Amino acid sequence: MCGIIGIVGAAPVAERLVESLRRLEYRGYDSAGLAGLVDGRIERRRAEGKLRNLEAVLAADPLVATVGIGHTRWATHGAPTTRNAHPHVAGRIAVVHNGIIENFAPLKAELIADGHRFESDTDTEVVAHLIDRELAKGLAPVTAFKTALDRLSGAYALVVLVAGEEGLIMGARRGSPLVVGEGEGEMYIGTDALALGPFTNRVVHLEDGDFVDIDHDGARIFDRDGEPVERPLRIVPIASALVEKGNYRHFMEKEIHDQPDACQHTLSAYIDPITSTVSSPGVDFAAIDRLQIVACGTACYAGMIGRYLFESLAGLPTDVEIASEFRYREPALGPGALCLAISQSGETADTLAALRWCKERGITTAALVNSHESTMAREVDVMFPTHAGPEIGVASTKAFTSQVAALTALAIAAARQRNRIGAGEEARLAGVLLEAPRLIADAILDDGWIAPIAQEIAKARDVLYLGRGAMYPLALEGALKLKEISYIHAEGYAAGELKHGPIALVDEATPIIVIAPSDALFEKTSSNMSEVIARGGRVVLITDAHGATHAPEGVSVVIAPHCDPLVAPLVFAVPIQVIAYQVAVLKGADVDQPRNLAKSVTVE
Ligand code: AGP
């Protein structure tokens, strides 16, 4: 999704705008641009592709301005060309936008009929023309802005410059995040606290419908009715301002290695190691009769793992649904249900829409989020945190294992609250779970098995992942990891499903990656491997040392640490992440910013 930054500065801003956009690269983009006020006039610099192309344009033609806006564009309407890159300009207005203006076509037709000429294929450009048209009627900038906003439908985070208004930047949000930052004699506005991190850790989150005008002295926020409103000032953890790769080649590699700490930090929010008790602050699972999990992508697979635990440990009927499908089937949820969203960003539009659907029907809502100030975190009844720290790589790794760790803890708490286990078993399970960070660290260190296998997989056109029980969602996650960063087609299946169709795909060119700890399901999964081998297929078995001694002849083995089934999803997540990472590196892919992908999908 697009990245936005604006600075009302006391010194030149061009380099700082680019620095901020660099912190937003993780969101995914395909063009970038700046606009600034130079002697009261709008000047623009834009480029296709990566920020280095924009920097080359700036080196050749510097932008010397103390008030400016910047944008990284993830194309929705219009190809990723310079002509379609933001900022878009009409008359005295320059605008950058994250989201989709759903009624841009009729607005564009109306404006063209009014004599406006368009230069791009984007939806965003209509916003610049709408505001400029209101300005031309003599309205004050903020009034012109609000009048234009009232014409828009869809999702937006907008930041606007006005020619001739040296000390003014305006902003507005509906459905896409936007935060205002306070500096010393300067003010900032951007997509998230990370974008403002180089300048300030004092931020104010705008709410849906808010719009704001900003000058050197501060910000004036108005709600959707145009009434002045105060939003709380938050001091964000300084860590959100300090995100660097360190000695790692990619953020994804760093974040795989961050997992022991991320898991440990997350578990500390739920487990008291002194009393060996587990809590679920804000939710009494004995008071709910059904748990509905909604999420997208990797977060949904974490939810599927959670479902095994909530049902097997706590006896709590649990459903998991892809958020983008959930509300369209009119789910039959009663007042005793709890809707739990899982989201790293806390901004995913599909998941947010599912949550709002539940809220509108009086269903209690909770969100397991890594971004504790996100829209989801602020809208739900109960926020459950993961503490993975900022995750920059588009491919989710430490956020995923932190989600699984938190869900495992919540399932233990639910089991205790629903009297399915006593204090002794609660303490035992808490102890097992607290071992997970060390086991994850062992899995990370012991990755020597993977290099030769990655060499083979990198040659494949198609790959199948198989798993049973809680390893089935891990098979789905492994396939997603591989396809999203190496662009190799991969599918995850329940191992028992192989002979119901997918086995037709088995040949010597299609690696079959089987995730199977030596647990109660190993024997059954072993027979699936034999079926594959009997048909000339190539099997890669991810198991523990005991499983390796019972593997069928001819399989390639990746050994993960032996562990209690409770934490196997956490431990076995590491080899599937490392396989995907090493294959992507071998293929020379853009590991941290895979093509077409965004870190947080804030459009439906
Ligand atoms: C996972 O590697 C992907 N980046 C993607 O599936 C992601 O998990 C999904 O878009 C959900 O994002 P969220 O957790 O921020 O809601």
XYZ file of C-alpha atoms and ligand atoms in Angstrom:
620
model
C 0.000 0.000 0.000
C 1.032 3.615 -0.548
C 3.227 5.563 1.859
C 2.624 9.212 2.720
C 4.732 11.914 4.424
C 4.352 15.687 4.833
C 6.576 18.175 6.678
C 5.952 21.785 7.632
C 9.613 22.436 8.224
C 11.923 25.045 9.655
C 14.629 23.857 7.237
C 14.766 22.210 3.770
C 12.670 19.055 3.691
C 13.453 17.172 0.459
C 16.063 14.820 1.937
C 13.966 14.171 5.038
C 10.906 13.403 2.947
C 12.929 10.766 1.071
C 14.307 9.388 4.354
C 10.772 8.974 5.608
C 9.632 7.334 2.381
C 12.516 4.881 2.774
C 10.965 3.804 6.082
C 7.716 3.216 4.239
C 9.271 1.085 1.471
C 8.185 -2.036 3.362
C 4.598 -1.217 2.407
C 5.425 -2.040 -1.215
C 5.449 0.501 -4.091
C 6.229 1.004 -7.765
C 6.818 4.766 -8.089
C 7.550 7.753 -5.828
C 7.443 11.533 -5.788
C 7.731 14.780 -3.832
C 6.154 18.196 -4.069
C 7.246 21.368 -2.290
C 6.440 25.068 -2.165
C 9.158 27.158 -3.802
C 8.457 30.920 -3.646
C 4.814 30.050 -3.118
C 4.628 27.833 -6.203
C 4.275 24.053 -6.315
C 7.284 22.172 -7.649
C 7.200 18.407 -8.197
C 9.764 15.633 -8.647
C 8.557 12.118 -9.526
C 10.038 8.822 -10.776
C 8.984 5.273 -11.620
C 10.417 2.371 -9.678
C 12.478 2.531 -6.501
C 13.422 5.568 -4.420
C 16.913 5.592 -5.909
C 15.333 6.731 -9.181
C 13.629 9.638 -7.412
C 16.911 10.495 -5.707
C 18.585 10.640 -9.126
C 15.922 13.085 -10.310
C 16.453 15.211 -7.202
C 20.244 15.157 -7.671
C 19.813 16.470 -11.195
C 17.134 18.985 -10.266
C 17.123 19.714 -6.498
C 13.884 20.625 -4.756
C 14.643 23.393 -2.241
C 11.541 23.774 -0.077
C 10.751 23.927 3.636
C 7.178 22.686 3.221
C 6.654 19.508 1.256
C 4.882 16.196 0.796
C 6.076 12.808 -0.408
C 4.556 9.528 -1.593
C 5.398 5.964 -2.508
C 2.699 4.603 -4.812
C 1.308 1.048 -4.908
C -0.686 1.260 -8.130
C -4.445 0.707 -7.999
C -5.793 2.863 -10.848
C -3.331 3.547 -13.675
C -0.020 1.894 -14.549
C 3.066 2.504 -12.357
C 4.434 5.309 -14.563
C 5.863 8.749 -13.755
C 2.716 10.309 -15.190
C 0.612 8.427 -12.631
C 3.053 8.878 -9.738
C 1.935 11.098 -6.866
C 1.821 13.987 -5.978
C -0.948 14.963 -8.351
C -1.411 18.673 -9.090
C -4.358 20.768 -10.214
C -4.067 24.551 -10.143
C -2.959 25.548 -6.641
C -3.293 22.051 -5.145
C -0.854 19.145 -4.804
C -2.157 15.918 -3.231
C -0.858 12.505 -2.196
C -3.254 9.652 -1.407
C -3.390 6.153 0.051
C -6.632 4.272 -0.649
C -9.234 4.141 -3.421
C -11.720 6.879 -4.407
C -14.569 4.598 -5.437
C -16.635 7.327 -7.143
C -13.747 8.903 -9.050
C -15.240 8.175 -12.496
C -18.419 10.290 -12.154
C -16.433 13.007 -10.370
C -13.880 13.030 -13.195
C -16.657 13.314 -15.786
C -18.224 16.214 -13.862
C -14.888 18.013 -13.616
C -14.077 17.493 -17.288
C -17.490 18.917 -18.142
C -16.477 21.890 -15.975
C -13.401 22.371 -18.156
C -10.816 20.607 -16.009
C -8.035 18.792 -17.857
C -6.522 15.617 -16.421
C -2.951 14.436 -16.898
C -3.116 10.990 -15.269
C -5.206 7.799 -15.192
C -5.448 7.825 -11.415
C -8.444 8.134 -9.110
C -6.417 10.489 -6.891
C -6.167 13.331 -9.387
C -9.894 14.097 -9.040
C -9.227 15.149 -5.428
C -6.748 17.838 -6.521
C -9.220 19.206 -9.066
C -12.140 19.146 -6.586
C -10.224 21.155 -3.978
C -8.837 23.577 -6.570
C -12.333 24.178 -7.950
C -13.598 25.100 -4.467
C -10.562 27.353 -3.894
C -11.357 29.147 -7.152
C -14.824 29.940 -5.724
C -13.042 31.909 -2.996
C -13.363 29.353 -0.178
C -10.634 29.234 2.466
C -8.270 26.237 1.987
C -9.661 24.151 4.875
C -13.255 24.854 3.828
C -12.442 23.997 0.217
C -10.803 20.802 1.462
C -13.789 19.771 3.573
C -16.204 20.550 0.735
C -14.204 18.286 -1.562
C -13.975 15.515 1.059
C -17.767 15.479 1.358
C -17.941 14.474 -2.339
C -15.692 11.437 -1.958
C -16.658 7.835 -1.310
C -14.136 5.083 -0.685
C -11.019 4.898 1.465
C -8.392 7.585 1.744
C -5.518 9.057 3.631
C -4.844 12.394 1.936
C -2.168 15.064 2.425
C -2.452 18.345 0.548
C -0.243 21.370 -0.254
C -1.701 24.725 -1.342
C 0.320 27.119 -3.531
C 0.727 30.462 -1.824
C 0.130 28.951 1.633
C 3.780 28.508 2.717
C 3.084 27.315 6.241
C 0.115 25.011 5.604
C -0.387 21.297 5.054
C -3.820 19.666 5.243
C -4.648 16.010 5.815
C -7.650 13.712 6.099
C -8.323 10.023 6.757
C -11.114 7.595 6.116
C -10.221 3.914 6.150
C -6.473 4.398 5.658
C -4.196 5.322 8.585
C -2.710 8.798 9.094
C -0.779 10.211 12.053
C 0.337 13.745 12.936
C 3.732 14.277 14.582
C 4.861 17.134 16.810
C 8.363 18.537 16.419
C 10.325 21.552 17.628
C 8.998 24.366 15.415
C 8.092 21.762 12.810
C 5.108 19.506 12.258
C 4.773 16.206 10.422
C 2.046 14.016 8.999
C 2.450 10.498 7.655
C 1.116 6.994 7.197
C 2.390 5.637 10.519
C 4.678 6.355 13.450
C 7.518 4.571 11.666
C 7.426 7.204 8.913
C 7.752 9.976 11.485
C 10.331 8.055 13.484
C 13.366 10.019 12.264
C 11.761 13.282 13.404
C 9.615 12.623 16.455
C 8.063 10.018 18.725
C 5.166 12.328 19.723
C 2.230 11.357 17.521
C -1.513 11.832 17.304
C -3.574 9.210 15.456
C -6.355 10.659 13.319
C -9.673 8.793 13.444
C -11.854 7.931 10.448
C -13.543 11.107 9.163
C -10.988 13.443 10.761
C -9.314 16.189 8.772
C -6.547 18.472 9.949
C -4.737 21.651 9.080
C -1.144 21.926 10.158
C 1.278 24.834 10.421
C 4.582 25.401 12.214
C 2.778 25.960 15.513
C 0.628 22.879 15.596
C -2.368 21.003 14.233
C -6.089 21.730 14.358
C -8.157 18.545 14.020
C -11.796 18.453 12.968
C -14.157 15.482 13.037
C -16.322 14.247 10.159
C -18.916 16.954 11.004
C -16.305 19.697 10.835
C -16.272 20.176 14.619
C -12.900 20.839 16.314
C -11.805 17.719 18.204
C -8.866 16.682 20.384
C -7.128 13.351 19.798
C -4.749 11.919 22.422
C -1.022 12.593 22.059
C 0.932 9.331 22.263
C 4.636 8.827 22.854
C 5.500 5.858 20.655
C 8.291 3.469 21.707
C 11.576 4.783 20.415
C 12.139 1.350 18.845
C 9.545 2.271 16.270
C 11.922 4.993 15.150
C 15.001 2.793 15.063
C 14.558 -0.008 12.559
C 17.691 -1.053 10.795
C 18.837 -4.309 9.165
C 22.055 -4.447 11.157
C 24.392 -7.085 9.700
C 21.623 -8.998 8.008
C 21.208 -9.019 4.236
C 17.462 -8.501 4.427
C 14.888 -7.423 6.990
C 13.278 -10.853 6.561
C 16.508 -12.588 7.625
C 16.788 -10.261 10.616
C 13.161 -10.840 11.568
C 13.535 -14.630 11.367
C 16.395 -14.257 13.843
C 14.355 -11.875 16.002
C 11.763 -14.581 16.677
C 13.054 -15.932 20.006
C 12.945 -12.426 21.494
C 9.661 -11.568 19.811
C 8.090 -14.764 21.130
C 9.515 -14.249 24.618
C 8.320 -10.637 24.730
C 4.871 -11.624 23.508
C 4.505 -14.469 26.012
C 5.426 -12.081 28.833
C 2.129 -10.299 28.184
C 0.163 -13.475 29.014
C 2.244 -15.762 31.253
C 3.347 -14.972 34.789
C 6.501 -17.116 35.140
C 6.465 -16.755 38.933
C 2.993 -18.174 39.461
C 3.001 -20.165 36.177
C -0.436 -18.788 35.416
C -1.761 -17.640 32.060
C -4.158 -14.730 31.555
C -6.363 -13.294 28.820
C -6.782 -9.661 29.992
C -10.246 -8.368 29.111
C -11.846 -11.647 28.034
C -13.379 -14.364 30.216
C -13.561 -17.341 27.890
C -15.999 -19.051 30.229
C -18.514 -16.378 29.275
C -18.426 -16.973 25.527
C -19.972 -19.884 23.682
C -18.243 -19.471 20.329
C -15.031 -17.975 19.014
C -14.959 -16.577 15.496
C -11.484 -15.784 14.209
C -11.139 -13.518 11.165
C -7.871 -12.661 9.430
C -6.062 -12.601 6.087
C -3.065 -14.451 4.703
C -0.469 -15.554 7.201
C -2.513 -14.169 10.086
C -5.374 -16.461 9.034
C -3.050 -19.474 9.157
C -2.032 -18.460 12.674
C -5.741 -18.398 13.499
C -6.164 -21.915 12.093
C -3.448 -23.133 14.444
C -5.199 -21.333 17.274
C -8.427 -23.108 16.438
C -6.846 -26.550 17.094
C -5.788 -25.335 20.524
C -8.968 -23.490 21.550
C -10.984 -26.615 20.718
C -8.628 -29.328 21.973
C -7.524 -27.555 25.165
C -10.523 -25.354 26.029
C -13.402 -27.178 24.345
C -14.433 -23.833 22.847
C -16.251 -24.093 19.480
C -14.018 -22.094 17.166
C -14.303 -21.054 13.536
C -11.654 -19.390 11.408
C -12.653 -17.469 8.309
C -10.784 -15.484 5.669
C -11.875 -11.939 6.502
C -12.717 -11.001 2.903
C -15.288 -13.830 2.778
C -16.643 -13.602 6.317
C -19.217 -10.829 6.139
C -20.568 -11.750 2.725
C -22.036 -15.041 3.951
C -24.117 -13.435 6.720
C -22.550 -15.582 9.490
C -24.954 -16.809 12.172
C -23.160 -15.371 15.213
C -25.118 -14.853 18.419
C -24.505 -12.473 21.361
C -22.439 -15.154 23.119
C -19.811 -15.095 20.406
C -16.453 -13.354 20.437
C -15.005 -12.131 17.150
C -11.198 -12.212 17.299
C -9.302 -10.446 14.496
C -5.655 -11.302 13.967
C -3.513 -8.732 12.213
C 0.122 -7.634 12.288
C -0.628 -4.155 10.968
C -4.040 -3.694 12.552
C -4.995 -1.855 9.351
C -5.938 -4.622 6.887
C -9.134 -3.405 5.262
C -10.784 -6.830 4.880
C -10.167 -7.728 8.510
C -11.277 -4.296 9.724
C -14.490 -4.604 7.709
C -15.212 -7.997 9.269
C -14.668 -6.565 12.748
C -16.983 -3.630 12.033
C -19.627 -6.045 10.731
C -19.550 -7.799 14.097
C -19.549 -4.549 16.095
C -22.631 -3.344 14.199
C -24.406 -6.495 15.404
C -23.439 -6.143 19.032
C -20.906 -8.949 18.974
C -17.936 -8.517 21.301
C -14.760 -7.866 19.346
C -11.101 -8.419 20.104
C -7.953 -8.005 18.038
C -4.590 -9.721 18.314
C -2.356 -7.018 16.806
C 1.307 -6.112 16.602
C 0.575 -2.426 16.040
C -0.930 -1.403 19.348
C -2.059 2.049 18.186
C -3.609 0.797 14.941
C -7.187 1.311 13.853
C -8.176 -2.214 14.903
C -6.523 -1.745 18.290
C -8.509 1.417 18.845
C -11.852 0.110 17.627
C -12.190 -3.277 19.356
C -13.510 -4.017 22.827
C -10.324 -5.895 23.795
C -6.804 -5.586 22.313
C -4.453 -8.537 22.724
C -0.871 -7.488 21.858
C 1.887 -9.317 20.136
C 5.282 -7.766 20.868
C 7.202 -8.674 17.738
C 8.422 -5.126 17.207
C 8.180 -3.440 13.801
C 8.090 -6.038 11.025
C 9.504 -4.487 7.850
C 9.806 -7.463 5.516
C 6.582 -7.873 3.557
C 6.663 -11.609 4.268
C 5.431 -12.116 7.803
C 7.743 -14.169 10.036
C 8.173 -12.947 13.621
C 4.651 -11.547 13.586
C 3.334 -14.997 12.650
C 5.159 -16.881 15.401
C 4.244 -14.147 17.887
C 0.595 -14.558 16.878
C 0.823 -18.337 17.344
C 2.532 -17.882 20.705
C -0.170 -15.487 21.912
C -2.963 -17.761 20.653
C -1.397 -20.734 22.429
C -1.295 -18.759 25.677
C -4.888 -17.584 25.242
C -6.018 -21.177 24.606
C -4.384 -22.279 27.860
C -6.047 -19.390 29.698
C -9.386 -20.332 28.115
C -8.944 -23.971 29.160
C -8.352 -22.878 32.760
C -11.263 -20.428 32.775
C -13.597 -23.093 31.347
C -12.379 -25.568 33.992
C -11.031 -27.968 31.384
C -7.672 -28.007 33.161
C -6.581 -27.454 36.748
C -3.867 -25.170 38.075
C -1.292 -27.954 37.821
C -1.874 -28.583 34.118
C -2.002 -24.831 33.520
C 1.422 -24.513 35.124
C 2.783 -27.437 33.116
C 1.525 -26.058 29.830
C 2.825 -22.590 30.703
C 6.233 -24.134 31.338
C 6.169 -25.945 27.993
C 5.215 -22.736 26.203
C 7.948 -20.738 27.907
C 10.440 -23.201 26.401
C 9.400 -22.174 22.877
C 11.779 -19.191 22.454
C 14.786 -21.409 23.186
C 13.561 -24.091 20.796
C 12.964 -21.490 18.104
C 16.523 -20.263 18.629
C 17.801 -23.843 18.252
C 15.830 -24.248 15.026
C 17.322 -21.024 13.665
C 20.866 -22.064 14.535
C 20.471 -25.562 13.142
C 19.543 -24.563 9.597
C 22.448 -26.301 7.866
C 20.049 -28.936 6.485
C 18.343 -26.428 4.291
C 20.929 -25.101 1.807
C 21.088 -28.216 -0.447
C 17.315 -28.527 -0.365
C 16.863 -24.860 -1.254
C 19.120 -25.430 -4.278
C 16.723 -28.156 -5.493
C 13.526 -26.247 -4.751
C 14.832 -23.132 -6.527
C 14.747 -25.160 -9.784
C 11.113 -26.216 -9.345
C 8.139 -24.728 -11.111
C 5.594 -26.109 -8.630
C 5.908 -27.213 -5.002
C 3.392 -28.941 -2.697
C 3.427 -28.615 1.090
C 1.659 -31.258 3.206
C 0.792 -31.335 6.895
C -1.673 -32.933 9.319
C -3.370 -31.426 12.376
C -1.743 -28.130 13.383
C 0.903 -28.811 10.712
C -1.742 -28.327 8.009
C -1.989 -24.543 8.546
C 1.805 -24.575 8.614
C 1.757 -26.253 5.180
C -0.459 -23.414 3.942
C 1.913 -20.871 5.484
C 4.973 -22.567 3.990
C 3.407 -22.446 0.541
C 2.494 -18.784 0.986
C 6.024 -17.882 2.126
C 7.602 -19.616 -0.867
C 5.257 -18.191 -3.487
C 5.219 -14.618 -2.160
C 8.988 -14.095 -2.088
C 10.386 -16.524 -4.694
C 7.425 -16.413 -7.131
C 7.455 -20.241 -7.397
C 3.935 -21.650 -7.513
C 3.277 -23.529 -4.270
C 0.210 -25.018 -2.635
C -0.434 -26.278 0.877
C -2.644 -29.300 1.488
C -3.857 -31.392 4.346
C -1.718 -34.533 3.962
C -4.810 -36.721 3.986
C -6.104 -34.833 0.953
C -3.195 -35.866 -1.264
C -4.941 -38.911 -2.684
C -8.141 -36.953 -3.304
C -6.663 -35.156 -6.297
C -3.310 -33.447 -5.720
C -1.402 -36.736 -6.098
C -2.049 -36.335 -9.807
C 0.512 -33.533 -9.690
C 3.239 -35.788 -8.299
C 6.186 -36.249 -10.605
C 9.952 -36.021 -10.304
C 9.858 -32.283 -11.058
C 7.540 -31.339 -8.192
C 9.094 -31.324 -4.713
C 6.685 -32.374 -1.965
C 7.550 -30.754 1.380
C 6.051 -32.701 4.275
C 5.912 -31.115 7.736
C 5.675 -33.932 10.286
C 7.070 -33.934 13.829
C 7.300 -37.430 15.372
C 3.862 -37.124 16.954
C 0.738 -39.286 16.933
C 0.036 -38.372 13.302
C 3.519 -39.227 11.990
C 2.715 -42.775 10.891
C -0.274 -41.670 8.825
C 1.748 -38.936 7.189
C 4.541 -41.387 6.570
C 2.222 -43.463 4.394
C 1.443 -40.333 2.366
C 5.170 -39.941 1.754
C 5.411 -43.536 0.587
C 2.546 -42.921 -1.876
C 4.509 -39.995 -3.317
C 7.799 -41.883 -3.512
C 6.096 -44.849 -5.183
C 5.129 -42.454 -8.003
C 8.582 -41.029 -8.515
C 7.950 -37.947 -6.418
C 10.667 -36.178 -4.424
C 9.896 -35.751 -0.728
C 11.465 -33.259 1.653
C 10.534 -34.225 5.213
C 10.725 -31.598 7.944
C 10.742 -33.561 11.189
C 12.718 -34.072 14.393
C 15.576 -36.514 14.992
C 13.215 -39.306 16.033
C 11.046 -38.825 12.970
C 14.138 -38.855 10.766
C 15.004 -42.382 11.932
C 11.545 -43.547 10.823
C 11.405 -41.692 7.532
C 10.759 -43.774 4.393
C 13.740 -44.507 2.192
C 14.681 -41.827 -0.301
C 13.363 -38.734 1.437
C 15.515 -35.624 2.040
C 15.351 -34.617 5.687
C 15.349 -31.270 7.473
C 15.680 -31.823 11.211
C 14.019 -29.429 13.653
C 14.386 -29.610 17.451
C 12.285 -32.256 19.195
C 9.478 -30.508 21.075
C 6.132 -30.909 22.796
C 3.245 -30.916 20.264
C 1.946 -27.740 21.957
C 4.838 -25.712 20.563
C 5.527 -27.656 17.353
C 3.836 -24.989 15.183
C 6.211 -22.395 16.639
C 9.329 -24.497 16.184
C 8.470 -25.923 12.747
C 7.617 -22.465 11.434
C 11.363 -21.722 11.312
C 12.443 -24.266 8.659
C 9.562 -23.346 6.360
C 10.531 -19.677 6.669
C 14.219 -20.369 6.076
C 13.476 -22.589 3.051
C 11.447 -19.789 1.459
C 14.085 -17.195 2.334
C 17.031 -19.185 0.963
C 15.174 -20.082 -2.245
C 14.250 -16.427 -2.798
C 17.870 -15.355 -2.279
C 19.050 -18.027 -4.732
C 16.588 -16.699 -7.274
C 17.741 -13.127 -6.736
C 14.244 -12.006 -5.748
C 13.498 -8.747 -3.935
C 13.063 -10.557 -0.613
C 11.833 -7.650 1.530
C 9.635 -6.014 -1.100
C 8.320 -8.749 -3.406
C 6.685 -7.567 -6.608
C 3.005 -6.577 -6.467
C 2.841 -7.048 -2.676
C 2.219 -4.595 0.142
C 2.942 -5.052 3.834
C -0.456 -3.836 4.881
C -3.388 -4.163 2.465
C -5.534 -1.173 3.398
C -7.887 -1.500 0.427
C -10.561 -4.203 0.043
C 2.195 -12.735 4.829
O 3.561 -13.045 4.614
C 1.701 -11.612 3.963
N 2.484 -10.469 4.126
C 0.198 -11.388 4.116
O -0.463 -12.616 3.926
C -0.259 -10.809 5.475
O -0.129 -11.789 6.475
C -1.734 -10.425 5.351
O -1.829 -9.418 4.364
C -2.354 -9.937 6.653
O -1.713 -8.756 7.065
P -1.998 -8.253 8.575
O -1.487 -9.315 9.492
O -1.257 -6.955 8.699
O -3.492 -8.084 8.709
